[in-house]
Structure formats: structure tokens, C-alpha cells
Amino acid sequence: MSQQADATMLGDVQSLVRAHCPRKSTRTAVDFLTLYRSETTTDPLLVVYEPRLYIIIQGAKRIRIHKSSFDYDQNHYLVATVDLPLSGHITRATPEAPYLAACIAFTPEEIANVIAETRADPGLRSPLHTSLGLSAVTPDLLDALRRLLITLGNDDDRAFLAPMLKREIIYRALQGDQRHVLHEIADQKSDASRINRALAHMRAHFMEETDASTLPGLAGMGRSTFYRKLQEVTGLSPVQYRKRLRLQEARRLMLYENRLAADAGFAVGYESPSQFTREYRSIFGMPPHQDVSRIRAIGIERYRELNEAVWV
């Protein structure tokens, strides 16, 4: 396919996303497809990325987890295979050329089914199995997304074709640079799948003082193996993982329930206000009272519309 044809197809996809995503976030009639749109860049926000394919159609984004960062745009898509708390923000967007993106949800079973039917090659396994990675957008993948977006305009087409197009998109992703990661998460007995079960437990119980010694058992691993594999998959320790979830909740309490910083920190499990302030600043870039004052000066609903809505 020529570069001109690629550019034409990308333009078609951008037009379709614009047409079907009039707001910051649109959950489409296709249950696994969410579209995003923003005419401005956003602040870094702490969010949880669930297992998804994230495809930028226009604009750019930066996400950061622990000490690693990923910058990507319309030339790459991101594969996330476990529940990850990370910091992210849109870095390129204007009213004339808004940030446009598509999010495709999948399950390990759906990936496993495509692997079984196509006998997809897992490729070379990296010595470090991360849960987040970038692959180049190919014309075949972009075309499958274009055809999926077209079905939004016809109920009969959508009901019949959307499931098949989802399988095609998974198939295309299984040919990309992150195929070994997708193979891992599709195997319920793999290290990545077992780690994800422990992460799901931590996410459900992050407000509790969960005994970390129980986590290896949830993953079906020995203690040293579990901690090593958790670091490989997420780049985080259990304490760091829980901390990000707690800080996200503390910010919500201060903004939307008018809790004072010390009270919000205590509510999510911090006993030391100074520790809460220090760790909050390490994630959000400023101490909690300054962050909240800045947002209230903008207007909480306005800030939410500009920044948070695009991550819903």
C-alpha cells in the first residue's frame, strides 16, 4: 500500500472518529469500543489502564509507570495486558487537530481463541515480560479499525460484522511487536495471568491493610518468584502498586468530597501527613493543598471536563 493510500485511510479513520465521538469520551454501540477526543492537552493524571489496545488516530500522549515512560502517536498503538496504575497526559491536541483515539477491550479468552484458530506465532520472548508496550500501526490494522467504525452507522452491519472485526484486530495485534505479551496473557497458567490475579485482588482491596504475604499464594507462586515476576510485569512492588491506587482515591476525596489533605491521606491509609504529602507530590507534581487549590481556581467541573473526561 502506498504512502498516499495510507494517508487517505488515516484521514478516513480520523473523520469517522470525529463523527462518532462528539464528546471527550464516547462509549459506542459496539460494546468493546470506546472513542476519545480532546481539543487541548491535559494535566498528568493517575489512572488505571485495563487490558486494552489503545490506538491514537491523531495527536500524541505520554504515559509513565514508575521509572518508564512511553510516548506514542498515530504511528503506534499501545498494548496493556494487566491492570496498571500509571500517570498519563495528552501532549498534542488543538481545536484544529484534536487528539483522537480508540480503545478496544479484550479478554484473555478472546486472544486465546484467535491464537488457537490461527496458530499464531508468539515470536521471540523478551527476557523482560512487561505488561505495557508499543507496536507500529500497520495498514491492515488501520483498515480493520476503519471498517469497524463504519459499522457504527448500520445496526445490522454492526451486529454481524463487529465481532468478526474485533477478532481481526486481535489477529493483527498478534502479528505485532507485543505478540509475545498477548500470548502470555492468553495462557491462564502463564506468569502474567497469575500475576494479574494478584493485581485484581490488590485493586479490589487497596483500602485494606492486606497482608502482602498472601499475594504469592493468590498467584500460585513462591514468594521470591512472585516478587521478581511482579517487578518484571509492572515495574512496581506491591507497596508501590497500592500506593498509586490510594493516592488516586485521596485526590478524588479532596476534589469531590471536600476532604482536607490530612483527612484524605488518613482515609486511604496514611498515618503520616508528611509522608502523604511527599508521595502525593512525587506522583502529581505538587503538594495536595496546592494541587487542589489550583484545580478549584479553574473550577472542578471545568477541570474534570478538560482533563479527566478523556480518560473515562
PDB file of C-alpha atoms in Angstrom:
ATOM      1  CA  MET A   1       0.000   0.000   0.000  1.00  0.00           C
ATOM      2  CA  SER A   2       1.405   3.412  -0.981  1.00  0.00           C
ATOM      3  CA  GLN A   3       2.060   6.222   1.485  1.00  0.00           C
ATOM      4  CA  GLN A   4      -0.693   8.215  -0.210  1.00  0.00           C
ATOM      5  CA  ALA A   5      -3.162   5.353   0.319  1.00  0.00           C
ATOM      6  CA  ASP A   6      -2.064   5.065   3.949  1.00  0.00           C
ATOM      7  CA  ALA A   7      -2.619   8.803   4.444  1.00  0.00           C
ATOM      8  CA  THR A   8      -6.031   8.590   2.800  1.00  0.00           C
ATOM      9  CA  MET A   9      -7.045   5.691   5.046  1.00  0.00           C
ATOM     10  CA  LEU A  10      -5.820   7.533   8.152  1.00  0.00           C
ATOM     11  CA  GLY A  11      -7.843  10.572   7.089  1.00  0.00           C
ATOM     12  CA  ASP A  12     -10.923   8.369   6.698  1.00  0.00           C
ATOM     13  CA  VAL A  13     -10.450   6.940  10.201  1.00  0.00           C
ATOM     14  CA  GLN A  14      -9.966  10.416  11.669  1.00  0.00           C
ATOM     15  CA  SER A  15     -13.197  11.588  10.022  1.00  0.00           C
ATOM     16  CA  LEU A  16     -15.094   8.572  11.361  1.00  0.00           C
ATOM     17  CA  VAL A  17     -13.835   9.120  14.919  1.00  0.00           C
ATOM     18  CA  ARG A  18     -14.768  12.803  14.732  1.00  0.00           C
ATOM     19  CA  ALA A  19     -18.250  11.881  13.525  1.00  0.00           C
ATOM     20  CA  HIS A  20     -18.903   9.276  16.213  1.00  0.00           C
ATOM     21  CA  CYS A  21     -17.137  10.994  19.133  1.00  0.00           C
ATOM     22  CA  PRO A  22     -18.638  14.467  19.676  1.00  0.00           C
ATOM     23  CA  ARG A  23     -17.601  14.480  23.348  1.00  0.00           C
ATOM     24  CA  LYS A  24     -14.448  13.751  25.326  1.00  0.00           C
ATOM     25  CA  SER A  25     -15.379  10.107  25.707  1.00  0.00           C
ATOM     26  CA  THR A  26     -17.969   8.081  23.820  1.00  0.00           C
ATOM     27  CA  ARG A  27     -18.890   4.519  24.660  1.00  0.00           C
ATOM     28  CA  THR A  28     -20.100   3.367  21.278  1.00  0.00           C
ATOM     29  CA  ALA A  29     -22.846   0.926  20.353  1.00  0.00           C
ATOM     30  CA  VAL A  30     -20.053  -1.622  19.892  1.00  0.00           C
ATOM     31  CA  ASP A  31     -19.620  -2.767  23.483  1.00  0.00           C
ATOM     32  CA  PHE A  32     -15.844  -3.217  23.273  1.00  0.00           C
ATOM     33  CA  LEU A  33     -15.101   0.100  21.526  1.00  0.00           C
ATOM     34  CA  THR A  34     -14.661   3.472  23.255  1.00  0.00           C
ATOM     35  CA  LEU A  35     -13.635   6.624  21.412  1.00  0.00           C
ATOM     36  CA  TYR A  36     -11.833   9.674  22.809  1.00  0.00           C
ATOM     37  CA  ARG A  37     -11.459  13.264  21.698  1.00  0.00           C
ATOM     38  CA  SER A  38      -9.723  16.297  23.186  1.00  0.00           C
ATOM     39  CA  GLU A  39      -9.028  19.714  21.719  1.00  0.00           C
ATOM     40  CA  THR A  40      -6.480  20.559  24.432  1.00  0.00           C
ATOM     41  CA  THR A  41      -3.526  18.933  26.107  1.00  0.00           C
ATOM     42  CA  THR A  42      -4.172  17.641  29.624  1.00  0.00           C
ATOM     43  CA  ASP A  43      -2.539  17.504  33.036  1.00  0.00           C
ATOM     44  CA  PRO A  44      -0.815  14.296  34.110  1.00  0.00           C
ATOM     45  CA  LEU A  45      -3.432  12.163  35.851  1.00  0.00           C
ATOM     46  CA  LEU A  46      -3.137   8.943  37.790  1.00  0.00           C
ATOM     47  CA  VAL A  47      -5.349   6.376  36.068  1.00  0.00           C
ATOM     48  CA  VAL A  48      -5.640   2.604  35.849  1.00  0.00           C
ATOM     49  CA  TYR A  49      -5.068   1.142  32.409  1.00  0.00           C
ATOM     50  CA  GLU A  50      -7.026  -2.081  31.993  1.00  0.00           C
ATOM     51  CA  PRO A  51      -6.212  -4.781  29.398  1.00  0.00           C
ATOM     52  CA  ARG A  52      -6.850  -2.955  26.133  1.00  0.00           C
ATOM     53  CA  LEU A  53      -5.497  -1.870  22.777  1.00  0.00           C
ATOM     54  CA  TYR A  54      -5.135   1.924  22.736  1.00  0.00           C
ATOM     55  CA  ILE A  55      -4.858   3.338  19.208  1.00  0.00           C
ATOM     56  CA  ILE A  56      -4.165   7.045  18.712  1.00  0.00           C
ATOM     57  CA  ILE A  57      -5.720   8.348  15.498  1.00  0.00           C
ATOM     58  CA  GLN A  58      -4.453  11.920  15.820  1.00  0.00           C
ATOM     59  CA  GLY A  59      -2.347  13.768  18.384  1.00  0.00           C
ATOM     60  CA  ALA A  60       0.006  12.281  20.968  1.00  0.00           C
ATOM     61  CA  LYS A  61       0.097  11.037  24.546  1.00  0.00           C
ATOM     62  CA  ARG A  62       2.695  10.271  27.200  1.00  0.00           C
ATOM     63  CA  ILE A  63       2.210   7.709  29.914  1.00  0.00           C
ATOM     64  CA  ARG A  64       4.567   6.925  32.757  1.00  0.00           C
ATOM     65  CA  ILE A  65       4.753   3.959  35.070  1.00  0.00           C
ATOM     66  CA  HIS A  66       7.348   4.030  37.813  1.00  0.00           C
ATOM     67  CA  LYS A  67      10.612   4.954  36.027  1.00  0.00           C
ATOM     68  CA  SER A  68       9.497   4.117  32.488  1.00  0.00           C
ATOM     69  CA  SER A  69       7.684   6.406  30.070  1.00  0.00           C
ATOM     70  CA  PHE A  70       6.001   5.801  26.731  1.00  0.00           C
ATOM     71  CA  ASP A  71       5.389   8.481  24.108  1.00  0.00           C
ATOM     72  CA  TYR A  72       3.140   7.486  21.268  1.00  0.00           C
ATOM     73  CA  ASP A  73       1.065   8.941  18.471  1.00  0.00           C
ATOM     74  CA  GLN A  74      -0.804   7.848  15.361  1.00  0.00           C
ATOM     75  CA  ASN A  75       2.172   5.742  14.222  1.00  0.00           C
ATOM     76  CA  HIS A  76       1.969   3.360  17.203  1.00  0.00           C
ATOM     77  CA  TYR A  77      -0.637   1.655  19.340  1.00  0.00           C
ATOM     78  CA  LEU A  78      -0.233   0.610  22.931  1.00  0.00           C
ATOM     79  CA  VAL A  79      -0.953  -2.850  24.327  1.00  0.00           C
ATOM     80  CA  ALA A  80      -1.821  -3.109  28.042  1.00  0.00           C
ATOM     81  CA  THR A  81      -2.329  -6.613  29.410  1.00  0.00           C
ATOM     82  CA  VAL A  82      -2.806  -6.147  33.169  1.00  0.00           C
ATOM     83  CA  ASP A  83      -4.470  -3.570  35.454  1.00  0.00           C
ATOM     84  CA  LEU A  84      -1.827  -0.873  35.783  1.00  0.00           C
ATOM     85  CA  PRO A  85      -1.968   2.396  37.753  1.00  0.00           C
ATOM     86  CA  LEU A  86       0.035   4.933  35.790  1.00  0.00           C
ATOM     87  CA  SER A  87       0.359   8.629  35.084  1.00  0.00           C
ATOM     88  CA  GLY A  88      -0.768   9.831  31.689  1.00  0.00           C
ATOM     89  CA  HIS A  89      -1.484  13.010  29.766  1.00  0.00           C
ATOM     90  CA  ILE A  90      -2.239  14.180  26.233  1.00  0.00           C
ATOM     91  CA  THR A  91       0.749  16.066  24.836  1.00  0.00           C
ATOM     92  CA  ARG A  92      -0.512  17.146  21.408  1.00  0.00           C
ATOM     93  CA  ALA A  93      -4.019  18.418  20.687  1.00  0.00           C
ATOM     94  CA  THR A  94      -5.581  21.580  19.246  1.00  0.00           C
ATOM     95  CA  PRO A  95      -9.107  22.589  18.195  1.00  0.00           C
ATOM     96  CA  GLU A  96      -7.984  22.312  14.564  1.00  0.00           C
ATOM     97  CA  ALA A  97      -6.315  18.909  15.056  1.00  0.00           C
ATOM     98  CA  PRO A  98      -7.835  17.338  18.183  1.00  0.00           C
ATOM     99  CA  TYR A  99      -6.477  14.311  19.923  1.00  0.00           C
ATOM    100  CA  LEU A 100      -8.472  11.310  18.668  1.00  0.00           C
ATOM    101  CA  ALA A 101      -8.157   7.756  19.938  1.00  0.00           C
ATOM    102  CA  ALA A 102      -9.877   4.385  20.008  1.00  0.00           C
ATOM    103  CA  CYS A 103      -9.798   1.886  22.862  1.00  0.00           C
ATOM    104  CA  ILE A 104     -10.574  -1.777  22.189  1.00  0.00           C
ATOM    105  CA  ALA A 105     -11.248  -4.014  25.173  1.00  0.00           C
ATOM    106  CA  PHE A 106     -10.434  -7.709  25.032  1.00  0.00           C
ATOM    107  CA  THR A 107     -10.347 -10.737  27.301  1.00  0.00           C
ATOM    108  CA  PRO A 108      -7.624 -13.380  27.603  1.00  0.00           C
ATOM    109  CA  GLU A 109     -10.142 -15.933  26.312  1.00  0.00           C
ATOM    110  CA  GLU A 110     -10.715 -13.942  23.119  1.00  0.00           C
ATOM    111  CA  ILE A 111      -6.986 -13.767  22.469  1.00  0.00           C
ATOM    112  CA  ALA A 112      -6.605 -17.477  23.211  1.00  0.00           C
ATOM    113  CA  ASN A 113      -9.365 -18.338  20.733  1.00  0.00           C
ATOM    114  CA  VAL A 114      -7.680 -16.379  17.936  1.00  0.00           C
ATOM    115  CA  ILE A 115      -4.325 -17.980  18.764  1.00  0.00           C
ATOM    116  CA  ALA A 116      -5.864 -21.455  18.696  1.00  0.00           C
ATOM    117  CA  GLU A 117      -7.608 -20.922  15.373  1.00  0.00           C
ATOM    118  CA  THR A 118      -4.708 -19.219  13.596  1.00  0.00           C
ATOM    119  CA  ARG A 119      -1.811 -20.945  15.355  1.00  0.00           C
ATOM    120  CA  ALA A 120      -0.267 -17.503  15.725  1.00  0.00           C
ATOM    121  CA  ASP A 121       3.466 -17.482  16.345  1.00  0.00           C
ATOM    122  CA  PRO A 122       4.395 -15.946  19.718  1.00  0.00           C
ATOM    123  CA  GLY A 123       7.688 -14.738  18.294  1.00  0.00           C
ATOM    124  CA  LEU A 124      10.845 -14.300  20.317  1.00  0.00           C
ATOM    125  CA  ARG A 125      10.162 -13.942  24.016  1.00  0.00           C
ATOM    126  CA  SER A 126      11.755 -10.995  25.694  1.00  0.00           C
ATOM    127  CA  PRO A 127      13.734 -11.738  28.863  1.00  0.00           C
ATOM    128  CA  LEU A 128      11.641  -8.992  30.460  1.00  0.00           C
ATOM    129  CA  HIS A 129       7.894  -9.560  30.084  1.00  0.00           C
ATOM    130  CA  THR A 130       6.404  -6.119  30.563  1.00  0.00           C
ATOM    131  CA  SER A 131       2.677  -5.528  30.700  1.00  0.00           C
ATOM    132  CA  LEU A 132       2.803  -2.418  28.533  1.00  0.00           C
ATOM    133  CA  GLY A 133       4.348  -1.929  25.127  1.00  0.00           C
ATOM    134  CA  LEU A 134       4.132  -0.200  21.769  1.00  0.00           C
ATOM    135  CA  SER A 135       3.694  -1.669  18.315  1.00  0.00           C
ATOM    136  CA  ALA A 136       3.656   0.047  14.929  1.00  0.00           C
ATOM    137  CA  VAL A 137       0.246   0.715  13.413  1.00  0.00           C
ATOM    138  CA  THR A 138       0.040  -1.250  10.160  1.00  0.00           C
ATOM    139  CA  PRO A 139      -2.253  -0.526   7.192  1.00  0.00           C
ATOM    140  CA  ASP A 140      -4.045  -3.824   7.852  1.00  0.00           C
ATOM    141  CA  LEU A 141      -4.785  -2.893  11.461  1.00  0.00           C
ATOM    142  CA  LEU A 142      -5.893   0.611  10.498  1.00  0.00           C
ATOM    143  CA  ASP A 143      -8.170  -0.788   7.802  1.00  0.00           C
ATOM    144  CA  ALA A 144      -9.811  -3.207  10.240  1.00  0.00           C
ATOM    145  CA  LEU A 145     -10.459  -0.307  12.622  1.00  0.00           C
ATOM    146  CA  ARG A 146     -11.871   1.770   9.743  1.00  0.00           C
ATOM    147  CA  ARG A 147     -14.318  -0.983   8.829  1.00  0.00           C
ATOM    148  CA  LEU A 148     -15.319  -1.375  12.476  1.00  0.00           C
ATOM    149  CA  LEU A 149     -16.069   2.349  12.734  1.00  0.00           C
ATOM    150  CA  ILE A 150     -18.178   2.176   9.569  1.00  0.00           C
ATOM    151  CA  THR A 151     -20.462  -0.413  11.221  1.00  0.00           C
ATOM    152  CA  LEU A 152     -21.480   2.220  13.795  1.00  0.00           C
ATOM    153  CA  GLY A 153     -23.721   3.683  11.126  1.00  0.00           C
ATOM    154  CA  ASN A 154     -25.718   0.493  10.478  1.00  0.00           C
ATOM    155  CA  ASP A 155     -27.330  -1.657  13.188  1.00  0.00           C
ATOM    156  CA  ASP A 156     -27.436  -4.843  11.104  1.00  0.00           C
ATOM    157  CA  ASP A 157     -23.842  -4.480   9.925  1.00  0.00           C
ATOM    158  CA  ARG A 158     -22.704  -3.777  13.477  1.00  0.00           C
ATOM    159  CA  ALA A 159     -24.402  -6.820  14.974  1.00  0.00           C
ATOM    160  CA  PHE A 160     -22.981  -9.181  12.368  1.00  0.00           C
ATOM    161  CA  LEU A 161     -19.590  -7.692  11.488  1.00  0.00           C
ATOM    162  CA  ALA A 162     -18.307  -6.108  14.712  1.00  0.00           C
ATOM    163  CA  PRO A 163     -17.440  -9.420  16.448  1.00  0.00           C
ATOM    164  CA  MET A 164     -15.548 -10.592  13.365  1.00  0.00           C
ATOM    165  CA  LEU A 165     -13.704  -7.295  13.054  1.00  0.00           C
ATOM    166  CA  LYS A 166     -12.687  -7.494  16.695  1.00  0.00           C
ATOM    167  CA  ARG A 167     -11.169 -10.900  16.003  1.00  0.00           C
ATOM    168  CA  GLU A 168      -9.344  -9.444  13.006  1.00  0.00           C
ATOM    169  CA  ILE A 169      -7.931  -6.607  15.125  1.00  0.00           C
ATOM    170  CA  ILE A 170      -6.697  -9.113  17.719  1.00  0.00           C
ATOM    171  CA  TYR A 171      -5.209 -11.176  14.887  1.00  0.00           C
ATOM    172  CA  ARG A 172      -3.358  -8.122  13.587  1.00  0.00           C
ATOM    173  CA  ALA A 173      -2.085  -7.293  17.075  1.00  0.00           C
ATOM    174  CA  LEU A 174      -0.813 -10.860  17.369  1.00  0.00           C
ATOM    175  CA  GLN A 175       1.436 -10.086  14.416  1.00  0.00           C
ATOM    176  CA  GLY A 176       2.910  -7.000  16.083  1.00  0.00           C
ATOM    177  CA  ASP A 177       5.878  -6.418  18.369  1.00  0.00           C
ATOM    178  CA  GLN A 178       3.830  -7.177  21.516  1.00  0.00           C
ATOM    179  CA  ARG A 179       2.609 -10.591  20.335  1.00  0.00           C
ATOM    180  CA  HIS A 180       4.629 -12.471  22.949  1.00  0.00           C
ATOM    181  CA  VAL A 181       2.938 -10.409  25.685  1.00  0.00           C
ATOM    182  CA  LEU A 182      -0.510 -11.187  24.263  1.00  0.00           C
ATOM    183  CA  HIS A 183       0.371 -14.888  24.158  1.00  0.00           C
ATOM    184  CA  GLU A 184       1.373 -14.703  27.811  1.00  0.00           C
ATOM    185  CA  ILE A 185      -1.873 -13.126  28.980  1.00  0.00           C
ATOM    186  CA  ALA A 186      -3.937 -15.561  26.880  1.00  0.00           C
ATOM    187  CA  ASP A 187      -2.421 -18.509  28.759  1.00  0.00           C
ATOM    188  CA  GLN A 188      -4.242 -18.813  32.091  1.00  0.00           C
ATOM    189  CA  LYS A 189      -1.269 -20.714  33.509  1.00  0.00           C
ATOM    190  CA  SER A 190       1.340 -18.164  32.451  1.00  0.00           C
ATOM    191  CA  ASP A 191       3.221 -15.950  34.873  1.00  0.00           C
ATOM    192  CA  ALA A 192       1.476 -12.828  33.513  1.00  0.00           C
ATOM    193  CA  SER A 193      -2.000 -14.309  34.054  1.00  0.00           C
ATOM    194  CA  ARG A 194      -1.186 -15.417  37.575  1.00  0.00           C
ATOM    195  CA  ILE A 195       0.289 -12.019  38.427  1.00  0.00           C
ATOM    196  CA  ASN A 196      -2.842 -10.371  37.077  1.00  0.00           C
ATOM    197  CA  ARG A 197      -4.981 -12.368  39.522  1.00  0.00           C
ATOM    198  CA  ALA A 198      -2.947 -10.940  42.399  1.00  0.00           C
ATOM    199  CA  LEU A 199      -3.262  -7.425  40.920  1.00  0.00           C
ATOM    200  CA  ALA A 200      -7.038  -7.801  40.691  1.00  0.00           C
ATOM    201  CA  HIS A 201      -7.096  -8.671  44.389  1.00  0.00           C
ATOM    202  CA  MET A 202      -4.966  -5.646  45.282  1.00  0.00           C
ATOM    203  CA  ARG A 203      -7.158  -3.357  43.213  1.00  0.00           C
ATOM    204  CA  ALA A 204     -10.301  -4.653  44.912  1.00  0.00           C
ATOM    205  CA  HIS A 205      -8.820  -4.330  48.427  1.00  0.00           C
ATOM    206  CA  PHE A 206      -6.388  -1.396  48.142  1.00  0.00           C
ATOM    207  CA  MET A 207      -8.025   0.407  51.109  1.00  0.00           C
ATOM    208  CA  GLU A 208      -7.362  -2.521  53.393  1.00  0.00           C
ATOM    209  CA  GLU A 209      -4.109  -3.387  55.131  1.00  0.00           C
ATOM    210  CA  THR A 210      -3.763  -6.569  53.104  1.00  0.00           C
ATOM    211  CA  ASP A 211      -1.015  -8.889  54.216  1.00  0.00           C
ATOM    212  CA  ALA A 212       1.401  -8.910  51.272  1.00  0.00           C
ATOM    213  CA  SER A 213       2.446 -12.438  52.205  1.00  0.00           C
ATOM    214  CA  THR A 214      -0.900 -13.691  50.881  1.00  0.00           C
ATOM    215  CA  LEU A 215      -0.273 -12.394  47.351  1.00  0.00           C
ATOM    216  CA  PRO A 216       2.158 -15.128  46.201  1.00  0.00           C
ATOM    217  CA  GLY A 217      -0.477 -17.698  47.132  1.00  0.00           C
ATOM    218  CA  LEU A 218      -3.106 -15.913  45.031  1.00  0.00           C
ATOM    219  CA  ALA A 219      -0.709 -16.060  42.096  1.00  0.00           C
ATOM    220  CA  GLY A 220       0.235 -19.669  42.815  1.00  0.00           C
ATOM    221  CA  MET A 221       3.918 -18.772  43.117  1.00  0.00           C
ATOM    222  CA  GLY A 222       6.678 -18.948  45.645  1.00  0.00           C
ATOM    223  CA  ARG A 223       7.450 -15.699  47.450  1.00  0.00           C
ATOM    224  CA  SER A 224      10.727 -14.830  45.698  1.00  0.00           C
ATOM    225  CA  THR A 225       9.354 -15.815  42.281  1.00  0.00           C
ATOM    226  CA  PHE A 226       6.236 -13.720  42.803  1.00  0.00           C
ATOM    227  CA  TYR A 227       8.110 -10.542  43.718  1.00  0.00           C
ATOM    228  CA  ARG A 228      10.525 -10.965  40.837  1.00  0.00           C
ATOM    229  CA  LYS A 229       7.731 -11.584  38.319  1.00  0.00           C
ATOM    230  CA  LEU A 230       5.618  -8.714  39.685  1.00  0.00           C
ATOM    231  CA  GLN A 231       8.552  -6.375  39.136  1.00  0.00           C
ATOM    232  CA  GLU A 232       9.005  -7.682  35.598  1.00  0.00           C
ATOM    233  CA  VAL A 233       5.328  -7.304  34.712  1.00  0.00           C
ATOM    234  CA  THR A 234       4.535  -3.956  36.358  1.00  0.00           C
ATOM    235  CA  GLY A 235       7.818  -2.354  37.398  1.00  0.00           C
ATOM    236  CA  LEU A 236       6.249  -1.965  40.851  1.00  0.00           C
ATOM    237  CA  SER A 237       6.324  -3.643  44.230  1.00  0.00           C
ATOM    238  CA  PRO A 238       3.006  -4.455  45.984  1.00  0.00           C
ATOM    239  CA  VAL A 239       3.506  -1.398  48.205  1.00  0.00           C
ATOM    240  CA  GLN A 240       4.107   0.880  45.216  1.00  0.00           C
ATOM    241  CA  TYR A 241       1.099  -0.551  43.372  1.00  0.00           C
ATOM    242  CA  ARG A 242      -1.191   0.013  46.343  1.00  0.00           C
ATOM    243  CA  LYS A 243       0.247   3.494  46.914  1.00  0.00           C
ATOM    244  CA  ARG A 244      -0.800   4.656  43.460  1.00  0.00           C
ATOM    245  CA  LEU A 245      -4.335   3.397  43.949  1.00  0.00           C
ATOM    246  CA  ARG A 246      -4.550   5.110  47.326  1.00  0.00           C
ATOM    247  CA  LEU A 247      -3.231   8.425  46.017  1.00  0.00           C
ATOM    248  CA  GLN A 248      -5.767   8.341  43.204  1.00  0.00           C
ATOM    249  CA  GLU A 249      -8.560   7.827  45.744  1.00  0.00           C
ATOM    250  CA  ALA A 250      -7.195  10.542  48.059  1.00  0.00           C
ATOM    251  CA  ARG A 251      -7.263  13.046  45.210  1.00  0.00           C
ATOM    252  CA  ARG A 252     -10.867  12.120  44.471  1.00  0.00           C
ATOM    253  CA  LEU A 253     -11.817  12.612  48.132  1.00  0.00           C
ATOM    254  CA  MET A 254     -10.257  16.080  48.242  1.00  0.00           C
ATOM    255  CA  LEU A 255     -11.751  17.262  44.958  1.00  0.00           C
ATOM    256  CA  TYR A 256     -15.227  15.782  45.040  1.00  0.00           C
ATOM    257  CA  GLU A 257     -15.932  15.272  48.742  1.00  0.00           C
ATOM    258  CA  ASN A 258     -14.113  18.393  50.014  1.00  0.00           C
ATOM    259  CA  ARG A 259     -11.903  16.421  52.384  1.00  0.00           C
ATOM    260  CA  LEU A 260      -8.836  18.152  53.818  1.00  0.00           C
ATOM    261  CA  ALA A 261      -5.476  16.770  52.725  1.00  0.00           C
ATOM    262  CA  ALA A 262      -4.621  15.241  56.101  1.00  0.00           C
ATOM    263  CA  ASP A 263      -8.088  13.711  56.373  1.00  0.00           C
ATOM    264  CA  ALA A 264      -7.935  12.270  52.848  1.00  0.00           C
ATOM    265  CA  GLY A 265      -4.485  10.835  53.485  1.00  0.00           C
ATOM    266  CA  PHE A 266      -5.644   9.219  56.699  1.00  0.00           C
ATOM    267  CA  ALA A 267      -8.777   7.862  54.986  1.00  0.00           C
ATOM    268  CA  VAL A 268      -6.710   5.946  52.420  1.00  0.00           C
ATOM    269  CA  GLY A 269      -4.283   4.526  54.954  1.00  0.00           C
ATOM    270  CA  TYR A 270      -1.538   7.096  55.530  1.00  0.00           C
ATOM    271  CA  GLU A 271      -0.623   7.651  59.172  1.00  0.00           C
ATOM    272  CA  SER A 272       1.921  10.392  58.458  1.00  0.00           C
ATOM    273  CA  PRO A 273       0.731  13.632  56.776  1.00  0.00           C
ATOM    274  CA  SER A 274       4.301  14.405  55.705  1.00  0.00           C
ATOM    275  CA  GLN A 275       4.638  11.025  54.001  1.00  0.00           C
ATOM    276  CA  PHE A 276       1.294  11.523  52.255  1.00  0.00           C
ATOM    277  CA  THR A 277       2.377  14.984  51.018  1.00  0.00           C
ATOM    278  CA  ARG A 278       5.744  13.686  49.834  1.00  0.00           C
ATOM    279  CA  GLU A 279       4.305  10.748  47.915  1.00  0.00           C
ATOM    280  CA  TYR A 280       1.435  12.808  46.501  1.00  0.00           C
ATOM    281  CA  ARG A 281       3.908  15.345  45.137  1.00  0.00           C
ATOM    282  CA  SER A 282       6.023  12.574  43.577  1.00  0.00           C
ATOM    283  CA  ILE A 283       3.002  11.476  41.526  1.00  0.00           C
ATOM    284  CA  PHE A 284       1.094  14.727  40.840  1.00  0.00           C
ATOM    285  CA  GLY A 285       3.998  17.187  40.771  1.00  0.00           C
ATOM    286  CA  MET A 286       2.885  19.395  43.675  1.00  0.00           C
ATOM    287  CA  PRO A 287       1.658  19.017  47.269  1.00  0.00           C
ATOM    288  CA  PRO A 288      -2.021  18.154  47.730  1.00  0.00           C
ATOM    289  CA  HIS A 289      -3.251  21.544  49.009  1.00  0.00           C
ATOM    290  CA  GLN A 290      -1.564  23.355  46.108  1.00  0.00           C
ATOM    291  CA  ASP A 291      -2.919  20.876  43.561  1.00  0.00           C
ATOM    292  CA  VAL A 292      -6.465  21.137  44.883  1.00  0.00           C
ATOM    293  CA  SER A 293      -6.329  24.958  45.133  1.00  0.00           C
ATOM    294  CA  ARG A 294      -5.154  25.167  41.525  1.00  0.00           C
ATOM    295  CA  ILE A 295      -7.984  22.908  40.320  1.00  0.00           C
ATOM    296  CA  ARG A 296     -10.633  24.796  42.316  1.00  0.00           C
ATOM    297  CA  ALA A 297      -9.399  28.068  40.788  1.00  0.00           C
ATOM    298  CA  ILE A 298     -10.062  26.565  37.354  1.00  0.00           C
ATOM    299  CA  GLY A 299     -13.357  25.095  38.538  1.00  0.00           C
ATOM    300  CA  ILE A 300     -13.678  21.434  39.455  1.00  0.00           C
ATOM    301  CA  GLU A 301     -16.241  20.584  36.795  1.00  0.00           C
ATOM    302  CA  ARG A 302     -14.320  22.517  34.160  1.00  0.00           C
ATOM    303  CA  TYR A 303     -11.096  20.780  35.153  1.00  0.00           C
ATOM    304  CA  ARG A 304     -12.834  17.428  35.069  1.00  0.00           C
ATOM    305  CA  GLU A 305     -14.222  18.174  31.616  1.00  0.00           C
ATOM    306  CA  LEU A 306     -10.838  19.255  30.283  1.00  0.00           C
ATOM    307  CA  ASN A 307      -8.693  16.546  31.834  1.00  0.00           C
ATOM    308  CA  GLU A 308     -10.491  13.608  33.368  1.00  0.00           C
ATOM    309  CA  ALA A 309     -13.316  13.034  30.917  1.00  0.00           C
ATOM    310  CA  VAL A 310     -10.937  11.876  28.221  1.00  0.00           C
ATOM    311  CA  TRP A 311      -9.702   9.046  30.468  1.00  0.00           C
ATOM    312  CA  VAL A 312     -13.110   7.647  31.413  1.00  0.00           C
TER     313      VAL A 312
END
